[in-house]
PDB file of C-alpha atoms in Angstrom:
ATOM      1  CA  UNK A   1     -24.654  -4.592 -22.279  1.00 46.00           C
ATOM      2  CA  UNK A   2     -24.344  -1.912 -24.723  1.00 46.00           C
ATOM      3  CA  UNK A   3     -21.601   0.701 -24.944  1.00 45.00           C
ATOM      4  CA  UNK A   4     -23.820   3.874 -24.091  1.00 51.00           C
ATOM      5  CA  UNK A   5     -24.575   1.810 -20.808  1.00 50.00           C
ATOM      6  CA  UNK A   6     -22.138   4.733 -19.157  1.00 50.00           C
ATOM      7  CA  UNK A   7     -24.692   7.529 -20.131  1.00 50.00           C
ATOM      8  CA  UNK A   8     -27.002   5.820 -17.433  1.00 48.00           C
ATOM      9  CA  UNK A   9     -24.941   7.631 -14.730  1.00 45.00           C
ATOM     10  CA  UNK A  10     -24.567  10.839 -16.738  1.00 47.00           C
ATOM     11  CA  UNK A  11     -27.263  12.517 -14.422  1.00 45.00           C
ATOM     12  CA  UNK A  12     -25.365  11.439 -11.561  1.00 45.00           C
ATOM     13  CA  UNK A  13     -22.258  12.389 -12.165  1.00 46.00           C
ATOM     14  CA  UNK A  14     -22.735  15.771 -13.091  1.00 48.00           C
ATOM     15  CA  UNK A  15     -24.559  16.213  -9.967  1.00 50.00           C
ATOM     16  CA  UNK A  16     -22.930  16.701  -6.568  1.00 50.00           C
ATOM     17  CA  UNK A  17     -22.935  13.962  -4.512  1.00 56.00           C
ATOM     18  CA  UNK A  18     -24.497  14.135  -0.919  1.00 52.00           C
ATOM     19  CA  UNK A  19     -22.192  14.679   2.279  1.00 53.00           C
ATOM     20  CA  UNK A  20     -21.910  11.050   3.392  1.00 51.00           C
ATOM     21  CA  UNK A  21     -21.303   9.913  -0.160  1.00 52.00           C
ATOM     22  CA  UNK A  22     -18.347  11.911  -1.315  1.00 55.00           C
ATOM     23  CA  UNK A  23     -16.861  11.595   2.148  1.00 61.00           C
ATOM     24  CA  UNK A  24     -17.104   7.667   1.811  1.00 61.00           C
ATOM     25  CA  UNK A  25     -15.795   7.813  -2.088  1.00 60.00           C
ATOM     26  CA  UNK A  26     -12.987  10.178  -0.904  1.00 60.00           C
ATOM     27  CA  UNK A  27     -11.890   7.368   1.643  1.00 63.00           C
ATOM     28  CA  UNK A  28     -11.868   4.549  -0.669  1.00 63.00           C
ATOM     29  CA  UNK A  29     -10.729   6.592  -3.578  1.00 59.00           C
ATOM     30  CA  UNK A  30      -7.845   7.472  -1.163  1.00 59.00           C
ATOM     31  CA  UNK A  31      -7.056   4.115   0.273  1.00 61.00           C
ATOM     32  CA  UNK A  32      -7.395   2.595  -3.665  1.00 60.00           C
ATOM     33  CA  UNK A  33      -4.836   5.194  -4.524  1.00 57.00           C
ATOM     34  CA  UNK A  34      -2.405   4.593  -2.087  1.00 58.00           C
ATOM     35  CA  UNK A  35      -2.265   0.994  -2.488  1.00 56.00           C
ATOM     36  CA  UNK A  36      -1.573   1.376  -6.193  1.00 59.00           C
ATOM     37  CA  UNK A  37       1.271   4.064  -5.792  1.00 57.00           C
ATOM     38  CA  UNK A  38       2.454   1.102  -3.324  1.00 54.00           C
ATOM     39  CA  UNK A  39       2.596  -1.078  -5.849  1.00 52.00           C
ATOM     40  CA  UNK A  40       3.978   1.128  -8.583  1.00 54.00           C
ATOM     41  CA  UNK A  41       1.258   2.255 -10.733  1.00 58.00           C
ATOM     42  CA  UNK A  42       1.159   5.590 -10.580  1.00 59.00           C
ATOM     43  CA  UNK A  43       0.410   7.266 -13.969  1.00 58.00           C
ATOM     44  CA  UNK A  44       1.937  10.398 -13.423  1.00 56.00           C
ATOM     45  CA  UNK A  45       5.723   8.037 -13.136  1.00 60.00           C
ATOM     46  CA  UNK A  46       7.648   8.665 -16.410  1.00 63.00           C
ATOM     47  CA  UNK A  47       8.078   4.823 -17.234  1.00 66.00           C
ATOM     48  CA  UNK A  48       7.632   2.190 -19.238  1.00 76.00           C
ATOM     49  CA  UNK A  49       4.526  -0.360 -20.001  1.00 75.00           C
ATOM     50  CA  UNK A  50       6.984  -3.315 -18.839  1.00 81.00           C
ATOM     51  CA  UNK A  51       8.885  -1.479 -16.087  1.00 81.00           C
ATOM     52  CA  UNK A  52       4.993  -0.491 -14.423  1.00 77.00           C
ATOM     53  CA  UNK A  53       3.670  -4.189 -14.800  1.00 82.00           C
ATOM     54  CA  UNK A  54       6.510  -5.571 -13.280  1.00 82.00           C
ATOM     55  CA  UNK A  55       6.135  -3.093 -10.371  1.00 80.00           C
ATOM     56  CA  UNK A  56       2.836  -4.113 -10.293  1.00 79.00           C
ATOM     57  CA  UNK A  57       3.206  -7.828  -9.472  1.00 81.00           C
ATOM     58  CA  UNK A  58       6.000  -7.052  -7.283  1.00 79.00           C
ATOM     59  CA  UNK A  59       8.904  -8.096  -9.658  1.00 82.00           C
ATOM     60  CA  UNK A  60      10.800 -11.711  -9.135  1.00 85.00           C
ATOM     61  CA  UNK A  61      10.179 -11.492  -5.314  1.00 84.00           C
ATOM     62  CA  UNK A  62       6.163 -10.662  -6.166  1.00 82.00           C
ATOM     63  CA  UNK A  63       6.175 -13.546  -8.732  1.00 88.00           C
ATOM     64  CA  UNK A  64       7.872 -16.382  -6.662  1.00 89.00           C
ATOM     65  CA  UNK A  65       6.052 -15.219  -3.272  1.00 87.00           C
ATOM     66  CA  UNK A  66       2.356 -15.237  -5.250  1.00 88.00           C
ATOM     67  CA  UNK A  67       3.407 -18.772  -7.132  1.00 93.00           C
ATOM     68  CA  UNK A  68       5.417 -20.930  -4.743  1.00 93.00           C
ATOM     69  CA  UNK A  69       3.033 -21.960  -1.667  1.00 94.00           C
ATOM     70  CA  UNK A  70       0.993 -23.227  -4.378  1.00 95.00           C
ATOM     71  CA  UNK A  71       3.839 -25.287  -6.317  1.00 96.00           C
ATOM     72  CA  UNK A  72       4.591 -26.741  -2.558  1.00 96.00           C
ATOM     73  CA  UNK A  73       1.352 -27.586  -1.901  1.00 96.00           C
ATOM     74  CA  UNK A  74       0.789 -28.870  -5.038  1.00 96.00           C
ATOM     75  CA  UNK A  75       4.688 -30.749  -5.196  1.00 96.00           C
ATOM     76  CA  UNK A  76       4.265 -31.867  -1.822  1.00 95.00           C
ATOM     77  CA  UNK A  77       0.873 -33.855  -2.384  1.00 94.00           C
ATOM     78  CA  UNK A  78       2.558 -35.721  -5.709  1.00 92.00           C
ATOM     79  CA  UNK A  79       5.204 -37.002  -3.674  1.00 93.00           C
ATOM     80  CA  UNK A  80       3.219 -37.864  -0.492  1.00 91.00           C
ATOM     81  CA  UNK A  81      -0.167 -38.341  -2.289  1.00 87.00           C
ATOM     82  CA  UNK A  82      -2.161 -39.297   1.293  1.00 85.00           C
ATOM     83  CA  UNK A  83      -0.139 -36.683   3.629  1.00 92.00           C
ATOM     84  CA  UNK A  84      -2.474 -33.713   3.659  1.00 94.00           C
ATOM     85  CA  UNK A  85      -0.307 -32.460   6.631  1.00 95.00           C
ATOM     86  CA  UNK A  86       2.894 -32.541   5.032  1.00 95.00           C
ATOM     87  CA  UNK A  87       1.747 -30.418   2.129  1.00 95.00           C
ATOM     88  CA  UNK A  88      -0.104 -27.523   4.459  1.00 96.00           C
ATOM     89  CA  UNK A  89       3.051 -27.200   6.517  1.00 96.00           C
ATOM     90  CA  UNK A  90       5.251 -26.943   3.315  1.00 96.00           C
ATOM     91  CA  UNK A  91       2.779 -24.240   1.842  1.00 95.00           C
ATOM     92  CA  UNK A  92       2.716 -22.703   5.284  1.00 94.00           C
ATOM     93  CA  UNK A  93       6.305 -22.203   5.577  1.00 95.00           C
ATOM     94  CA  UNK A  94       7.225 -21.571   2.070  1.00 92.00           C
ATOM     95  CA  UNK A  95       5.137 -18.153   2.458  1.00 90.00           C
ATOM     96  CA  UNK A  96       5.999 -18.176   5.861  1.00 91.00           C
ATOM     97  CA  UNK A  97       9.874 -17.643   4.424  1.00 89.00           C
ATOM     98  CA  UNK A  98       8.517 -14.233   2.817  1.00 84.00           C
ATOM     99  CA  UNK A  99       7.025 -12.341   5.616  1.00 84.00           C
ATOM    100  CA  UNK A 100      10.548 -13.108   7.790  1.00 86.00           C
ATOM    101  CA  UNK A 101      12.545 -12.147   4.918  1.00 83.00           C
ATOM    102  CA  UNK A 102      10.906  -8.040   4.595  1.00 80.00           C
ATOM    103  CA  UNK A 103      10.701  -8.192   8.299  1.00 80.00           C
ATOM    104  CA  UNK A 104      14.464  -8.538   9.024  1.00 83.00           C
ATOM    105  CA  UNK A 105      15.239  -6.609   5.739  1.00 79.00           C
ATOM    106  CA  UNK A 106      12.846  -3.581   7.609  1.00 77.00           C
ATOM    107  CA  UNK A 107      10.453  -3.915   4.300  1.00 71.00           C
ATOM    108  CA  UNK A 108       6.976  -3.589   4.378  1.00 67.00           C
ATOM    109  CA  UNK A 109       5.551  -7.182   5.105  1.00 63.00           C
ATOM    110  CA  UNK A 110       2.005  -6.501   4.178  1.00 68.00           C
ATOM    111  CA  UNK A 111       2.101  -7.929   0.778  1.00 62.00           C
ATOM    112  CA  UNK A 112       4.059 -11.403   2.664  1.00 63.00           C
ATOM    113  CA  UNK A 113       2.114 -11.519   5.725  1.00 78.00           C
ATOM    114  CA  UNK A 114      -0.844 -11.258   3.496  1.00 79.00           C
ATOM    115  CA  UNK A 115      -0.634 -13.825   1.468  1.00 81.00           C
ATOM    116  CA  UNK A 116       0.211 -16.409   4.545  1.00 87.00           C
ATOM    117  CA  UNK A 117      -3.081 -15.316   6.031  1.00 90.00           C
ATOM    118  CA  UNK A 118      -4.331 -16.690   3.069  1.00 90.00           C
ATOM    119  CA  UNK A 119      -2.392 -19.834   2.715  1.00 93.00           C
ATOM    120  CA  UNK A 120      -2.751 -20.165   6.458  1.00 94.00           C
ATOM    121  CA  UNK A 121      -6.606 -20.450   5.762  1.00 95.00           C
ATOM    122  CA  UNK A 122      -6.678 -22.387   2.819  1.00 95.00           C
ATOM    123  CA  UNK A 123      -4.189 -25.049   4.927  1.00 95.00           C
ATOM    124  CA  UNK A 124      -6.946 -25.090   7.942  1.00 95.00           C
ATOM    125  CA  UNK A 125      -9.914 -25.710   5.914  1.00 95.00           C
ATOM    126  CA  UNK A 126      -7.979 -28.699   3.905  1.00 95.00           C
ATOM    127  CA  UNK A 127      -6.814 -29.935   7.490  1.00 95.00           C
ATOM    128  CA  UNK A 128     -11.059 -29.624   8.510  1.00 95.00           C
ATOM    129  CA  UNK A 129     -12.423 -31.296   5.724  1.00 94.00           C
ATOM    130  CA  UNK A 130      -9.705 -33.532   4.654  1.00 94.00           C
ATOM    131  CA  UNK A 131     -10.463 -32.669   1.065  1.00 95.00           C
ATOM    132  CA  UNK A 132      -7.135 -31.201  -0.432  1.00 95.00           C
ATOM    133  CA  UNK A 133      -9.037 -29.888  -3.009  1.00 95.00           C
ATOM    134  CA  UNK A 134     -10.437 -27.330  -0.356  1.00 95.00           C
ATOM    135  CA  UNK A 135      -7.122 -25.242  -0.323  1.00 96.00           C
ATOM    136  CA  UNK A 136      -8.989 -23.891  -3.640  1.00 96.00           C
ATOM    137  CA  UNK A 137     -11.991 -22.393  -1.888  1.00 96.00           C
ATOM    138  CA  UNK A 138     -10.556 -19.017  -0.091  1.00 95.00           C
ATOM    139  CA  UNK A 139      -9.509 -18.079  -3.713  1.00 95.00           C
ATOM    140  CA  UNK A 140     -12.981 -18.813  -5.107  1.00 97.00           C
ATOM    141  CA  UNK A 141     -14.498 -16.444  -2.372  1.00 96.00           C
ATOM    142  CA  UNK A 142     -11.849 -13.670  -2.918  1.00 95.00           C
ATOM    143  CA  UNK A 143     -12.777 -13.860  -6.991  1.00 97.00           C
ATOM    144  CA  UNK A 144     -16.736 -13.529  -6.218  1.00 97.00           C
ATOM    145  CA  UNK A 145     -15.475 -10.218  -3.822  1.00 97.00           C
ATOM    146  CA  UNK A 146     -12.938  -8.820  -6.171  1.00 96.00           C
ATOM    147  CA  UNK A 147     -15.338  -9.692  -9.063  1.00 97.00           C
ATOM    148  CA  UNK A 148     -18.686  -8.081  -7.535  1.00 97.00           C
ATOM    149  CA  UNK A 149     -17.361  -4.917  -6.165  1.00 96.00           C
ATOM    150  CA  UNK A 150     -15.891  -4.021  -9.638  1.00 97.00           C
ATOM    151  CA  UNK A 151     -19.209  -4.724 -11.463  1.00 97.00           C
ATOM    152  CA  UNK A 152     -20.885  -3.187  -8.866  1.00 97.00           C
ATOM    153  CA  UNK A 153     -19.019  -0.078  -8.530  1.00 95.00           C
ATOM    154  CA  UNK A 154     -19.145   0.391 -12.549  1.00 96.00           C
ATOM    155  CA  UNK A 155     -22.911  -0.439 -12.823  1.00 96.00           C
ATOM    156  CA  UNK A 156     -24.068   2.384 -10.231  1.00 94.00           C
ATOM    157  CA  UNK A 157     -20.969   4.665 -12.200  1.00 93.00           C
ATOM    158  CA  UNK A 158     -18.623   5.164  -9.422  1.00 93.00           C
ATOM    159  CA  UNK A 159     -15.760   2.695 -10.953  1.00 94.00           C
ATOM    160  CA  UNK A 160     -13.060   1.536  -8.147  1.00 92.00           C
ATOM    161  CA  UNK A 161     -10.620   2.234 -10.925  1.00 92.00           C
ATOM    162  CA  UNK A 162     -12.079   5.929 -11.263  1.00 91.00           C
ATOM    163  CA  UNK A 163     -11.475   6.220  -7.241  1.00 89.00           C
ATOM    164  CA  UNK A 164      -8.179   5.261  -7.466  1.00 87.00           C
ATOM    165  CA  UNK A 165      -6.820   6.722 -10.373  1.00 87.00           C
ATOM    166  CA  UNK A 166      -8.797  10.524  -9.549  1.00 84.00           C
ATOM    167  CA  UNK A 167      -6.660  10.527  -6.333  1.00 81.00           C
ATOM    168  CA  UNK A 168      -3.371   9.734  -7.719  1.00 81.00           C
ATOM    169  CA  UNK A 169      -3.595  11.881 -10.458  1.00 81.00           C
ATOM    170  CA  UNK A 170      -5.028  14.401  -8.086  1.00 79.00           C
ATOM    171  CA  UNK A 171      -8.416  14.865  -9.615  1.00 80.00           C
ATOM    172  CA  UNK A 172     -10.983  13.871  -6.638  1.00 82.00           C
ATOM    173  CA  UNK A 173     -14.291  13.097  -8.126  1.00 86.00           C
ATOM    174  CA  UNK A 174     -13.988  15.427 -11.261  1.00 88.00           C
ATOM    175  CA  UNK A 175     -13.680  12.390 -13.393  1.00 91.00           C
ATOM    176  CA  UNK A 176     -17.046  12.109 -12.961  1.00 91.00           C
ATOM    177  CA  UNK A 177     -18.367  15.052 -14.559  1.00 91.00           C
ATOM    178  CA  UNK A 178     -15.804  13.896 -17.877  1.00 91.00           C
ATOM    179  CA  UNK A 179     -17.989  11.875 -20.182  1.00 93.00           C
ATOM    180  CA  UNK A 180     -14.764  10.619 -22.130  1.00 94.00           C
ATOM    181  CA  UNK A 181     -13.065   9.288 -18.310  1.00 93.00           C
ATOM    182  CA  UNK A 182     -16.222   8.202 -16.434  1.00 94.00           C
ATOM    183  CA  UNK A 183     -16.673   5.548 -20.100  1.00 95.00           C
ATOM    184  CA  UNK A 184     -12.650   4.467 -19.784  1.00 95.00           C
ATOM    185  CA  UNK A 185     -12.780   3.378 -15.840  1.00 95.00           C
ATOM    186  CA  UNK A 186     -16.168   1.949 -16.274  1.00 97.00           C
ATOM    187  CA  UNK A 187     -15.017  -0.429 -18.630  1.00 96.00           C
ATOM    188  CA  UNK A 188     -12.052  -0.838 -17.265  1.00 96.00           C
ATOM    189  CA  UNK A 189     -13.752  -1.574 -14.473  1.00 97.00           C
ATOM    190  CA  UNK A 190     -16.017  -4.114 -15.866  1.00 97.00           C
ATOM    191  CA  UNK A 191     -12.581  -5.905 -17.729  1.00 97.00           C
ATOM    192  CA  UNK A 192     -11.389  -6.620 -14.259  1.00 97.00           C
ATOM    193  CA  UNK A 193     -14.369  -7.990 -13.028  1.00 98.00           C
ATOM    194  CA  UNK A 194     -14.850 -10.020 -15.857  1.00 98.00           C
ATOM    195  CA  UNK A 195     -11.055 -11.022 -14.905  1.00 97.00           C
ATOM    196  CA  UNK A 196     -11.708 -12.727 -11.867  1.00 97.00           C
ATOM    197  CA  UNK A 197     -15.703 -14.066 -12.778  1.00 98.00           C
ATOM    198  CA  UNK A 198     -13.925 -15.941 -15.482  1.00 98.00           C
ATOM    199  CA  UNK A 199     -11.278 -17.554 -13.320  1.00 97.00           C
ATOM    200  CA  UNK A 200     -14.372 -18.646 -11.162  1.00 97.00           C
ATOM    201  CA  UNK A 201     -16.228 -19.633 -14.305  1.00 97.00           C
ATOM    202  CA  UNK A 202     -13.479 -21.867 -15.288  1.00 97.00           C
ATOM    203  CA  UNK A 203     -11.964 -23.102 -11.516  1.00 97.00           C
ATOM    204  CA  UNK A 204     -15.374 -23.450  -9.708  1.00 97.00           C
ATOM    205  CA  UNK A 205     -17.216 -26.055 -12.211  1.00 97.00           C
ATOM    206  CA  UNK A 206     -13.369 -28.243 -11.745  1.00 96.00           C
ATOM    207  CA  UNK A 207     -13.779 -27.944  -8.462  1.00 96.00           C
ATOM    208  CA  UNK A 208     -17.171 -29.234  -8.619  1.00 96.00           C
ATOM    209  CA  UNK A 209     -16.372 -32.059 -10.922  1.00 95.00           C
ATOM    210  CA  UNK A 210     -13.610 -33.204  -8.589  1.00 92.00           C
ATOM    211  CA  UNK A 211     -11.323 -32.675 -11.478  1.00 94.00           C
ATOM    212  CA  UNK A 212      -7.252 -33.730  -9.947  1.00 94.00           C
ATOM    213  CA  UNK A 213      -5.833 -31.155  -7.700  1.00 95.00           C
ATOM    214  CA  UNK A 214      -2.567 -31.165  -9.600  1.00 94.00           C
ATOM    215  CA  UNK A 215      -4.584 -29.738 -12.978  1.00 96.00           C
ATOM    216  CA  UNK A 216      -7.073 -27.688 -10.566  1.00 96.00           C
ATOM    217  CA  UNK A 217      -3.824 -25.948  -8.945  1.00 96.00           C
ATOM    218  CA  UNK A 218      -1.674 -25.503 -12.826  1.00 96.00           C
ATOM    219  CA  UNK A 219      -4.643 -23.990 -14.087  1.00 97.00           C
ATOM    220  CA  UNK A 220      -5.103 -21.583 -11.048  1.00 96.00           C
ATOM    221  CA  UNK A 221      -0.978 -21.013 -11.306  1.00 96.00           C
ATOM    222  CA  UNK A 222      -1.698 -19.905 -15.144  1.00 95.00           C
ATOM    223  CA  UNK A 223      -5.126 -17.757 -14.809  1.00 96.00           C
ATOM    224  CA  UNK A 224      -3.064 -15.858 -12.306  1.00 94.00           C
ATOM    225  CA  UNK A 225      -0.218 -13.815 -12.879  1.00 93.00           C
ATOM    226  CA  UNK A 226      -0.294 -14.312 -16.823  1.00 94.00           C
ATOM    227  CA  UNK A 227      -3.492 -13.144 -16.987  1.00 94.00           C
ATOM    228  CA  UNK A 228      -3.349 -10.256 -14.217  1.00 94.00           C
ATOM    229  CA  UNK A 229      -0.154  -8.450 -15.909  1.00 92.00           C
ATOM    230  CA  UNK A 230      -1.876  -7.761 -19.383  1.00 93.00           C
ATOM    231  CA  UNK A 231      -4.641  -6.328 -17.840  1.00 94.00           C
ATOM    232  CA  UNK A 232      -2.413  -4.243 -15.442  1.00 91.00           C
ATOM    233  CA  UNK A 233      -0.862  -3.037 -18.636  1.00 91.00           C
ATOM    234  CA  UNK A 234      -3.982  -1.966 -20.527  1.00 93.00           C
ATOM    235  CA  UNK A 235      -4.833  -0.359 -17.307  1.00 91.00           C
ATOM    236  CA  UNK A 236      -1.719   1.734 -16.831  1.00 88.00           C
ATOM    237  CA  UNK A 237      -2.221   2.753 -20.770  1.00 90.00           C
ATOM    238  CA  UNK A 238      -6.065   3.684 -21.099  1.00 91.00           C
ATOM    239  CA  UNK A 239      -4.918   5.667 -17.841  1.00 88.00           C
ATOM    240  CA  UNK A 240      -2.079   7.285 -19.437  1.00 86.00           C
ATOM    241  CA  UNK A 241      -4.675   8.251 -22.322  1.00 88.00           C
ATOM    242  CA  UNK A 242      -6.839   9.996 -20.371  1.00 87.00           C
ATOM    243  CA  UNK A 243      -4.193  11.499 -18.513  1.00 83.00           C
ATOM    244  CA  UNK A 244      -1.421  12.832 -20.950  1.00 79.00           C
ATOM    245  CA  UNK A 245       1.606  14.110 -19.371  1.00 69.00           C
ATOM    246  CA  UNK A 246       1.741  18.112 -19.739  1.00 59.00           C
ATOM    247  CA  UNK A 247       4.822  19.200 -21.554  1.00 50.00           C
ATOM    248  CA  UNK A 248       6.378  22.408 -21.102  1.00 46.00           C
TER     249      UNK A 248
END
């Protein structure tokens, strides 16, 4: 891919789009917004590169509550190697723990109650199949989802990361018509889709060659966080960029 593959939607985004379109871009570019000023990144906060990525994954409590149903599972199945059921129900209730802990502190459980949906899954299909490598496979479906509707959304020049950042910085769709902002969110765009396509690269051909679960799940544990806060960094900055604060 070359880097005048942004000019491709130069026709399109100096021209109006229809009706149904912008009303459909202004909902996700909304609900993209929101969620990041939820989780801290708003560009237009006067703060640091540190202080915004550690907003951004939630700080110790976002860390520990991403990381520790995995280390359960993972801890649970070294010490009882053939008790599949054991090591669900400890990765059940270790994220379980989070979602009661912001409900009776009156916080918003949505990040917690989230991710034991997801652990909750993960534990039924390893309980189905009796494969504990199978706890592995909700995360390879949420990197192909993550993954595609980045690419796609840069490739036909409507970047998620343009959505979300026009409507937090209160631009709309104007980015669009800004050569020098429609090139910075479509590559950023395409940098976080390569994000999670490479964690499938690298976790789905393990998975395949039954590699142990104990190396599947430290190598999902460091593709994860370490890999997700640079990115949020060079995010918040090539934002920033585009986006200087006005001085008076």
């Amino acid at each position: 891919m070359s880097v005048d593959e942004p000019e491709k939607a130069e026709a399109t985004a100096l021209t109006p789009p229809a009706p149904e379109e912008a009303g459909a871009s202004h909902a996700i570019g909304q609900a993209l917004s929101d969620a990041a000023r939820r989780a801290g990144m708003d560009p237009s906060d006067d703060a640091t590169t540190g202080k915004i990525v550690w907003k951004a994954i939630g700080g110790l409590r976002g860390v520990v509550e991403s990381v520790l149903p995995l280390v359960v599972f993972l801890v649970s199945l070294s010490v009882w190697p053939d008790q599949l059921v054991i090591a669900v129900a400890a990765s059940i209730a270790a994220a379980g723990i989070f979602t009661v802990a912001r409900l009776i502190q009156r916080q918003p459980p949505s990040a917690a109650l989230g991710g034991l949906v997801a652990v909750g899954v993960a534990g039924a299909l390893v309980l189905f199949t009796g494969r504990a490598e199978d706890n592995f496979i909700p995360g390879f479906i949420t990197n192909v989802a993550y993954g595609s509707a980045f690419l796609i959304s840069a490739l036909l020049g409507w970047s998620l990361i343009g959505l979300a950042v026009g409507f937090l910085m209160d631009d709309g769709l104007a980015w669009r018509a800004d050569k020098r902002k429609r090139r910075a969110f479509f590559w950023l765009a395409i940098m976080w889709a390569a994000l999670f396509f490479v964690r499938l690269g690298v976790q789905l051909p393990m998975w395949f060659a039954d590699v142990d679960v104990q190396v599947l799940g430290t190598v999902k544990l460091v593709m994860g966080i370490p890999l997700f806060a640079p990115l949020v960094a060079v995010t918040w900055l090539v934002v920033r960029a585009a986006y200087p604060r006005k001085t008076t």
